[in-house]
């Protein structure tokens, strides 16, 4: 994998399994509550400003979005959970779509769980983490908005994330800022190691 990323494109915004790409590339799913910064994380990692659309309104991502990166891997942005202002029926549909993807997708190798570094992970963050571990998936926890947390209390906030999620020993937490780029290189190192891809 060459850096910085030169070639990234959205393949499809899927709502059903038949639409998933059939490229036999390893996939990295990116999950997190609505408006936590998943799109900003994706854009920073792939060196783009607007490939993944960001919104101030929770619940903007209503499909499973597949992004091909350098012909070597695929980022999969799943709908955010939490306080999205949509109908109960719509939420149930998203939940079923996500659950089916996580439980059945053979190309899925590892997952990024995005939480807000400023606050204790929510009950839904804990539920999502426990579900991913139930499926025996490796999880990298990315704690966004790290630039808004003073350096002197970073360790306290890290411990808060680890303790609240009851993090497995093999899983890591990386503080990240889409503003400063903090954590970007470390996130890539972990992703490539999980996928068995060498960086150049």
PDB file of C-alpha atoms in Angstrom:
ATOM      1  CA  UNK A   1       0.000   0.000   0.000  1.00  0.00           C
ATOM      2  CA  UNK A   2       1.387   3.387  -1.007  1.00  0.00           C
ATOM      3  CA  UNK A   3       0.933   6.564   1.037  1.00  0.00           C
ATOM      4  CA  UNK A   4      -0.518   9.082   0.851  1.00  0.00           C
ATOM      5  CA  UNK A   5      -3.551   7.369  -0.670  1.00  0.00           C
ATOM      6  CA  UNK A   6      -3.983   8.360  -4.327  1.00  0.00           C
ATOM      7  CA  UNK A   7      -6.793   6.120  -5.517  1.00  0.00           C
ATOM      8  CA  UNK A   8     -10.051   5.924  -3.568  1.00  0.00           C
ATOM      9  CA  UNK A   9     -13.571   5.690  -4.896  1.00  0.00           C
ATOM     10  CA  UNK A  10     -17.051   4.842  -3.735  1.00  0.00           C
ATOM     11  CA  UNK A  11     -18.201   1.575  -5.293  1.00  0.00           C
ATOM     12  CA  UNK A  12     -21.826   1.445  -4.217  1.00  0.00           C
ATOM     13  CA  UNK A  13     -24.291   2.501  -1.550  1.00  0.00           C
ATOM     14  CA  UNK A  14     -26.016  -0.800  -0.879  1.00  0.00           C
ATOM     15  CA  UNK A  15     -29.262  -1.637   0.887  1.00  0.00           C
ATOM     16  CA  UNK A  16     -29.249  -5.396   0.243  1.00  0.00           C
ATOM     17  CA  UNK A  17     -26.719  -8.198  -0.043  1.00  0.00           C
ATOM     18  CA  UNK A  18     -27.123  -8.616  -3.805  1.00  0.00           C
ATOM     19  CA  UNK A  19     -25.640  -5.129  -4.234  1.00  0.00           C
ATOM     20  CA  UNK A  20     -22.436  -5.827  -2.276  1.00  0.00           C
ATOM     21  CA  UNK A  21     -19.301  -5.670  -4.479  1.00  0.00           C
ATOM     22  CA  UNK A  22     -17.799  -8.980  -5.566  1.00  0.00           C
ATOM     23  CA  UNK A  23     -14.112  -8.052  -5.752  1.00  0.00           C
ATOM     24  CA  UNK A  24     -12.664 -10.546  -3.259  1.00  0.00           C
ATOM     25  CA  UNK A  25     -10.843  -7.738  -1.423  1.00  0.00           C
ATOM     26  CA  UNK A  26     -10.504  -7.593   2.379  1.00  0.00           C
ATOM     27  CA  UNK A  27     -13.026  -5.291   4.040  1.00  0.00           C
ATOM     28  CA  UNK A  28     -12.727  -2.994   7.048  1.00  0.00           C
ATOM     29  CA  UNK A  29     -16.126  -2.058   8.510  1.00  0.00           C
ATOM     30  CA  UNK A  30     -16.495   1.302  10.247  1.00  0.00           C
ATOM     31  CA  UNK A  31     -19.240   1.491  12.871  1.00  0.00           C
ATOM     32  CA  UNK A  32     -20.278   4.121  15.388  1.00  0.00           C
ATOM     33  CA  UNK A  33     -23.192   6.133  16.616  1.00  0.00           C
ATOM     34  CA  UNK A  34     -24.806   8.786  14.462  1.00  0.00           C
ATOM     35  CA  UNK A  35     -22.728  11.939  14.043  1.00  0.00           C
ATOM     36  CA  UNK A  36     -19.644  10.601  15.870  1.00  0.00           C
ATOM     37  CA  UNK A  37     -17.315  11.389  12.961  1.00  0.00           C
ATOM     38  CA  UNK A  38     -17.153   8.228  10.835  1.00  0.00           C
ATOM     39  CA  UNK A  39     -17.213  10.108   7.523  1.00  0.00           C
ATOM     40  CA  UNK A  40     -14.543  12.557   8.707  1.00  0.00           C
ATOM     41  CA  UNK A  41     -12.374   9.599   9.751  1.00  0.00           C
ATOM     42  CA  UNK A  42     -12.744   7.946   6.347  1.00  0.00           C
ATOM     43  CA  UNK A  43     -11.979  11.176   4.481  1.00  0.00           C
ATOM     44  CA  UNK A  44      -8.843  11.797   6.569  1.00  0.00           C
ATOM     45  CA  UNK A  45      -7.560   8.237   6.149  1.00  0.00           C
ATOM     46  CA  UNK A  46      -7.976   8.290   2.376  1.00  0.00           C
ATOM     47  CA  UNK A  47      -6.677  11.831   1.907  1.00  0.00           C
ATOM     48  CA  UNK A  48      -9.955  13.238   0.597  1.00  0.00           C
ATOM     49  CA  UNK A  49     -12.154  16.086   1.740  1.00  0.00           C
ATOM     50  CA  UNK A  50     -15.584  14.983   0.629  1.00  0.00           C
ATOM     51  CA  UNK A  51     -15.572  11.396  -0.665  1.00  0.00           C
ATOM     52  CA  UNK A  52     -17.499  10.259   2.412  1.00  0.00           C
ATOM     53  CA  UNK A  53     -20.254  12.798   2.909  1.00  0.00           C
ATOM     54  CA  UNK A  54     -20.370  14.431   6.323  1.00  0.00           C
ATOM     55  CA  UNK A  55     -23.427  16.009   7.867  1.00  0.00           C
ATOM     56  CA  UNK A  56     -24.332  17.926  11.001  1.00  0.00           C
ATOM     57  CA  UNK A  57     -27.585  15.953  11.026  1.00  0.00           C
ATOM     58  CA  UNK A  58     -27.449  12.529  12.703  1.00  0.00           C
ATOM     59  CA  UNK A  59     -28.578   9.593  10.590  1.00  0.00           C
ATOM     60  CA  UNK A  60     -27.281  10.823   7.233  1.00  0.00           C
ATOM     61  CA  UNK A  61     -25.798   7.413   6.314  1.00  0.00           C
ATOM     62  CA  UNK A  62     -28.785   5.228   5.459  1.00  0.00           C
ATOM     63  CA  UNK A  63     -27.002   2.690   3.317  1.00  0.00           C
ATOM     64  CA  UNK A  64     -23.915   0.484   3.597  1.00  0.00           C
ATOM     65  CA  UNK A  65     -21.284   2.415   1.648  1.00  0.00           C
ATOM     66  CA  UNK A  66     -18.349   0.558   0.072  1.00  0.00           C
ATOM     67  CA  UNK A  67     -15.145   2.499  -0.718  1.00  0.00           C
ATOM     68  CA  UNK A  68     -12.333   0.849  -2.702  1.00  0.00           C
ATOM     69  CA  UNK A  69      -8.857   1.934  -1.595  1.00  0.00           C
ATOM     70  CA  UNK A  70      -5.850   1.548  -3.923  1.00  0.00           C
ATOM     71  CA  UNK A  71      -7.244  -1.693  -5.415  1.00  0.00           C
ATOM     72  CA  UNK A  72      -6.175  -3.426  -2.150  1.00  0.00           C
ATOM     73  CA  UNK A  73      -8.952  -3.100   0.398  1.00  0.00           C
ATOM     74  CA  UNK A  74     -12.469  -1.800   0.940  1.00  0.00           C
ATOM     75  CA  UNK A  75     -13.750   0.484   3.694  1.00  0.00           C
ATOM     76  CA  UNK A  76     -17.368  -0.254   4.585  1.00  0.00           C
ATOM     77  CA  UNK A  77     -19.277   2.578   6.255  1.00  0.00           C
ATOM     78  CA  UNK A  78     -22.366   1.199   7.987  1.00  0.00           C
ATOM     79  CA  UNK A  79     -25.344   3.287   9.187  1.00  0.00           C
ATOM     80  CA  UNK A  80     -24.828   5.055  12.484  1.00  0.00           C
ATOM     81  CA  UNK A  81     -26.777   3.934  15.527  1.00  0.00           C
ATOM     82  CA  UNK A  82     -28.134   6.110  18.305  1.00  0.00           C
ATOM     83  CA  UNK A  83     -30.229   9.217  18.204  1.00  0.00           C
ATOM     84  CA  UNK A  84     -30.924   9.483  14.459  1.00  0.00           C
ATOM     85  CA  UNK A  85     -34.310  11.149  13.937  1.00  0.00           C
ATOM     86  CA  UNK A  86     -35.917   8.499  11.776  1.00  0.00           C
ATOM     87  CA  UNK A  87     -38.877   6.190  12.198  1.00  0.00           C
ATOM     88  CA  UNK A  88     -38.706   3.058  14.337  1.00  0.00           C
ATOM     89  CA  UNK A  89     -39.393   1.018  11.213  1.00  0.00           C
ATOM     90  CA  UNK A  90     -36.422   2.634   9.447  1.00  0.00           C
ATOM     91  CA  UNK A  91     -34.157   1.995  12.452  1.00  0.00           C
ATOM     92  CA  UNK A  92     -35.180  -1.661  12.509  1.00  0.00           C
ATOM     93  CA  UNK A  93     -34.415  -1.929   8.792  1.00  0.00           C
ATOM     94  CA  UNK A  94     -30.933  -0.440   9.309  1.00  0.00           C
ATOM     95  CA  UNK A  95     -30.333  -2.783  12.242  1.00  0.00           C
ATOM     96  CA  UNK A  96     -31.241  -5.856  10.219  1.00  0.00           C
ATOM     97  CA  UNK A  97     -29.106  -4.687   7.298  1.00  0.00           C
ATOM     98  CA  UNK A  98     -26.069  -4.123   9.543  1.00  0.00           C
ATOM     99  CA  UNK A  99     -26.561  -7.338  11.489  1.00  0.00           C
ATOM    100  CA  UNK A 100     -26.747  -9.375   8.295  1.00  0.00           C
ATOM    101  CA  UNK A 101     -23.587  -7.748   6.937  1.00  0.00           C
ATOM    102  CA  UNK A 102     -21.536  -8.326  10.098  1.00  0.00           C
ATOM    103  CA  UNK A 103     -22.736 -11.882  10.628  1.00  0.00           C
ATOM    104  CA  UNK A 104     -22.403 -13.173   7.060  1.00  0.00           C
ATOM    105  CA  UNK A 105     -19.846 -11.135   5.090  1.00  0.00           C
ATOM    106  CA  UNK A 106     -16.845 -13.399   4.437  1.00  0.00           C
ATOM    107  CA  UNK A 107     -14.672 -10.533   3.145  1.00  0.00           C
ATOM    108  CA  UNK A 108     -14.957  -8.688   6.482  1.00  0.00           C
ATOM    109  CA  UNK A 109     -11.590  -8.955   8.233  1.00  0.00           C
ATOM    110  CA  UNK A 110     -11.604  -6.274  10.913  1.00  0.00           C
ATOM    111  CA  UNK A 111     -13.806  -3.515  12.336  1.00  0.00           C
ATOM    112  CA  UNK A 112     -13.236   0.050  13.487  1.00  0.00           C
ATOM    113  CA  UNK A 113     -15.578   1.157  16.264  1.00  0.00           C
ATOM    114  CA  UNK A 114     -15.701   4.953  16.402  1.00  0.00           C
ATOM    115  CA  UNK A 115     -16.440   6.594  19.759  1.00  0.00           C
ATOM    116  CA  UNK A 116     -16.236  10.191  21.003  1.00  0.00           C
ATOM    117  CA  UNK A 117     -13.038  10.679  23.025  1.00  0.00           C
ATOM    118  CA  UNK A 118     -14.600  13.543  24.985  1.00  0.00           C
ATOM    119  CA  UNK A 119     -17.253  11.374  26.631  1.00  0.00           C
ATOM    120  CA  UNK A 120     -17.710   7.970  28.183  1.00  0.00           C
ATOM    121  CA  UNK A 121     -18.829   5.419  25.528  1.00  0.00           C
ATOM    122  CA  UNK A 122     -22.598   5.071  25.416  1.00  0.00           C
ATOM    123  CA  UNK A 123     -24.597   1.949  26.260  1.00  0.00           C
ATOM    124  CA  UNK A 124     -25.065   1.466  22.510  1.00  0.00           C
ATOM    125  CA  UNK A 125     -21.303   1.678  21.952  1.00  0.00           C
ATOM    126  CA  UNK A 126     -20.880  -1.071  24.549  1.00  0.00           C
ATOM    127  CA  UNK A 127     -23.625  -3.127  22.911  1.00  0.00           C
ATOM    128  CA  UNK A 128     -21.986  -2.754  19.483  1.00  0.00           C
ATOM    129  CA  UNK A 129     -18.563  -3.743  20.823  1.00  0.00           C
ATOM    130  CA  UNK A 130     -19.999  -6.794  22.579  1.00  0.00           C
ATOM    131  CA  UNK A 131     -21.800  -7.819  19.383  1.00  0.00           C
ATOM    132  CA  UNK A 132     -18.601  -7.564  17.309  1.00  0.00           C
ATOM    133  CA  UNK A 133     -16.715  -9.653  19.866  1.00  0.00           C
ATOM    134  CA  UNK A 134     -19.569 -12.188  19.892  1.00  0.00           C
ATOM    135  CA  UNK A 135     -18.826 -12.582  16.166  1.00  0.00           C
ATOM    136  CA  UNK A 136     -15.095 -12.975  16.984  1.00  0.00           C
ATOM    137  CA  UNK A 137     -14.130  -9.899  14.979  1.00  0.00           C
ATOM    138  CA  UNK A 138     -10.984  -7.899  15.751  1.00  0.00           C
ATOM    139  CA  UNK A 139     -11.943  -4.363  16.796  1.00  0.00           C
ATOM    140  CA  UNK A 140      -9.896  -1.187  16.660  1.00  0.00           C
ATOM    141  CA  UNK A 141     -11.510   1.540  18.762  1.00  0.00           C
ATOM    142  CA  UNK A 142     -10.920   4.992  17.276  1.00  0.00           C
ATOM    143  CA  UNK A 143     -11.679   7.802  19.716  1.00  0.00           C
ATOM    144  CA  UNK A 144     -12.488  10.882  17.634  1.00  0.00           C
ATOM    145  CA  UNK A 145     -12.280  14.582  18.456  1.00  0.00           C
ATOM    146  CA  UNK A 146      -9.062  14.047  20.423  1.00  0.00           C
ATOM    147  CA  UNK A 147      -8.026  17.640  19.675  1.00  0.00           C
ATOM    148  CA  UNK A 148     -10.865  18.779  21.950  1.00  0.00           C
ATOM    149  CA  UNK A 149      -9.457  16.872  24.953  1.00  0.00           C
ATOM    150  CA  UNK A 150      -6.599  18.475  26.883  1.00  0.00           C
ATOM    151  CA  UNK A 151      -3.332  16.529  26.791  1.00  0.00           C
ATOM    152  CA  UNK A 152      -3.195  16.343  30.563  1.00  0.00           C
ATOM    153  CA  UNK A 153      -6.347  14.224  30.756  1.00  0.00           C
ATOM    154  CA  UNK A 154      -5.760  11.976  27.710  1.00  0.00           C
ATOM    155  CA  UNK A 155      -4.827   9.006  29.907  1.00  0.00           C
ATOM    156  CA  UNK A 156      -7.958   9.414  31.986  1.00  0.00           C
ATOM    157  CA  UNK A 157     -10.131   9.459  28.879  1.00  0.00           C
ATOM    158  CA  UNK A 158      -8.281   6.449  27.438  1.00  0.00           C
ATOM    159  CA  UNK A 159      -8.920   4.496  30.640  1.00  0.00           C
ATOM    160  CA  UNK A 160     -12.561   5.564  30.518  1.00  0.00           C
ATOM    161  CA  UNK A 161     -12.935   4.059  27.022  1.00  0.00           C
ATOM    162  CA  UNK A 162     -11.110   0.830  27.931  1.00  0.00           C
ATOM    163  CA  UNK A 163     -13.030   0.323  31.184  1.00  0.00           C
ATOM    164  CA  UNK A 164     -16.472   1.210  29.841  1.00  0.00           C
ATOM    165  CA  UNK A 165     -16.182  -1.076  26.813  1.00  0.00           C
ATOM    166  CA  UNK A 166     -14.481  -3.759  28.935  1.00  0.00           C
ATOM    167  CA  UNK A 167     -11.973  -3.949  26.112  1.00  0.00           C
ATOM    168  CA  UNK A 168     -10.425  -7.286  25.204  1.00  0.00           C
ATOM    169  CA  UNK A 169      -6.656  -7.395  25.661  1.00  0.00           C
ATOM    170  CA  UNK A 170      -6.003  -7.822  21.921  1.00  0.00           C
ATOM    171  CA  UNK A 171      -8.024  -4.734  20.931  1.00  0.00           C
ATOM    172  CA  UNK A 172      -6.540  -1.241  20.874  1.00  0.00           C
ATOM    173  CA  UNK A 173      -7.764   2.331  21.345  1.00  0.00           C
ATOM    174  CA  UNK A 174      -6.300   5.123  19.193  1.00  0.00           C
ATOM    175  CA  UNK A 175      -7.151   8.788  19.900  1.00  0.00           C
ATOM    176  CA  UNK A 176      -7.833  10.502  16.581  1.00  0.00           C
ATOM    177  CA  UNK A 177      -8.417  14.013  15.298  1.00  0.00           C
ATOM    178  CA  UNK A 178      -9.673  14.779  11.796  1.00  0.00           C
ATOM    179  CA  UNK A 179      -8.460  18.350  12.389  1.00  0.00           C
ATOM    180  CA  UNK A 180      -4.820  17.664  13.329  1.00  0.00           C
ATOM    181  CA  UNK A 181      -4.373  14.182  11.853  1.00  0.00           C
ATOM    182  CA  UNK A 182      -3.424  12.757  15.255  1.00  0.00           C
ATOM    183  CA  UNK A 183      -3.653   8.958  15.205  1.00  0.00           C
ATOM    184  CA  UNK A 184      -3.915   8.687  11.417  1.00  0.00           C
ATOM    185  CA  UNK A 185      -0.614   6.834  10.873  1.00  0.00           C
ATOM    186  CA  UNK A 186      -1.186   4.508  13.830  1.00  0.00           C
ATOM    187  CA  UNK A 187      -4.671   3.592  12.561  1.00  0.00           C
ATOM    188  CA  UNK A 188      -3.251   2.697   9.152  1.00  0.00           C
ATOM    189  CA  UNK A 189      -0.475   0.600  10.738  1.00  0.00           C
ATOM    190  CA  UNK A 190      -3.035  -1.436  12.677  1.00  0.00           C
ATOM    191  CA  UNK A 191      -5.363  -1.860   9.675  1.00  0.00           C
ATOM    192  CA  UNK A 192      -2.577  -3.060   7.374  1.00  0.00           C
ATOM    193  CA  UNK A 193      -1.241  -5.431  10.033  1.00  0.00           C
ATOM    194  CA  UNK A 194      -4.724  -6.948  10.511  1.00  0.00           C
ATOM    195  CA  UNK A 195      -5.117  -7.360   6.741  1.00  0.00           C
ATOM    196  CA  UNK A 196      -1.606  -8.641   6.145  1.00  0.00           C
ATOM    197  CA  UNK A 197      -0.861  -5.815   3.680  1.00  0.00           C
ATOM    198  CA  UNK A 198       2.599  -4.230   3.526  1.00  0.00           C
ATOM    199  CA  UNK A 199       3.005  -0.464   3.295  1.00  0.00           C
ATOM    200  CA  UNK A 200       5.498   1.146   0.930  1.00  0.00           C
TER     201      UNK A 200
END
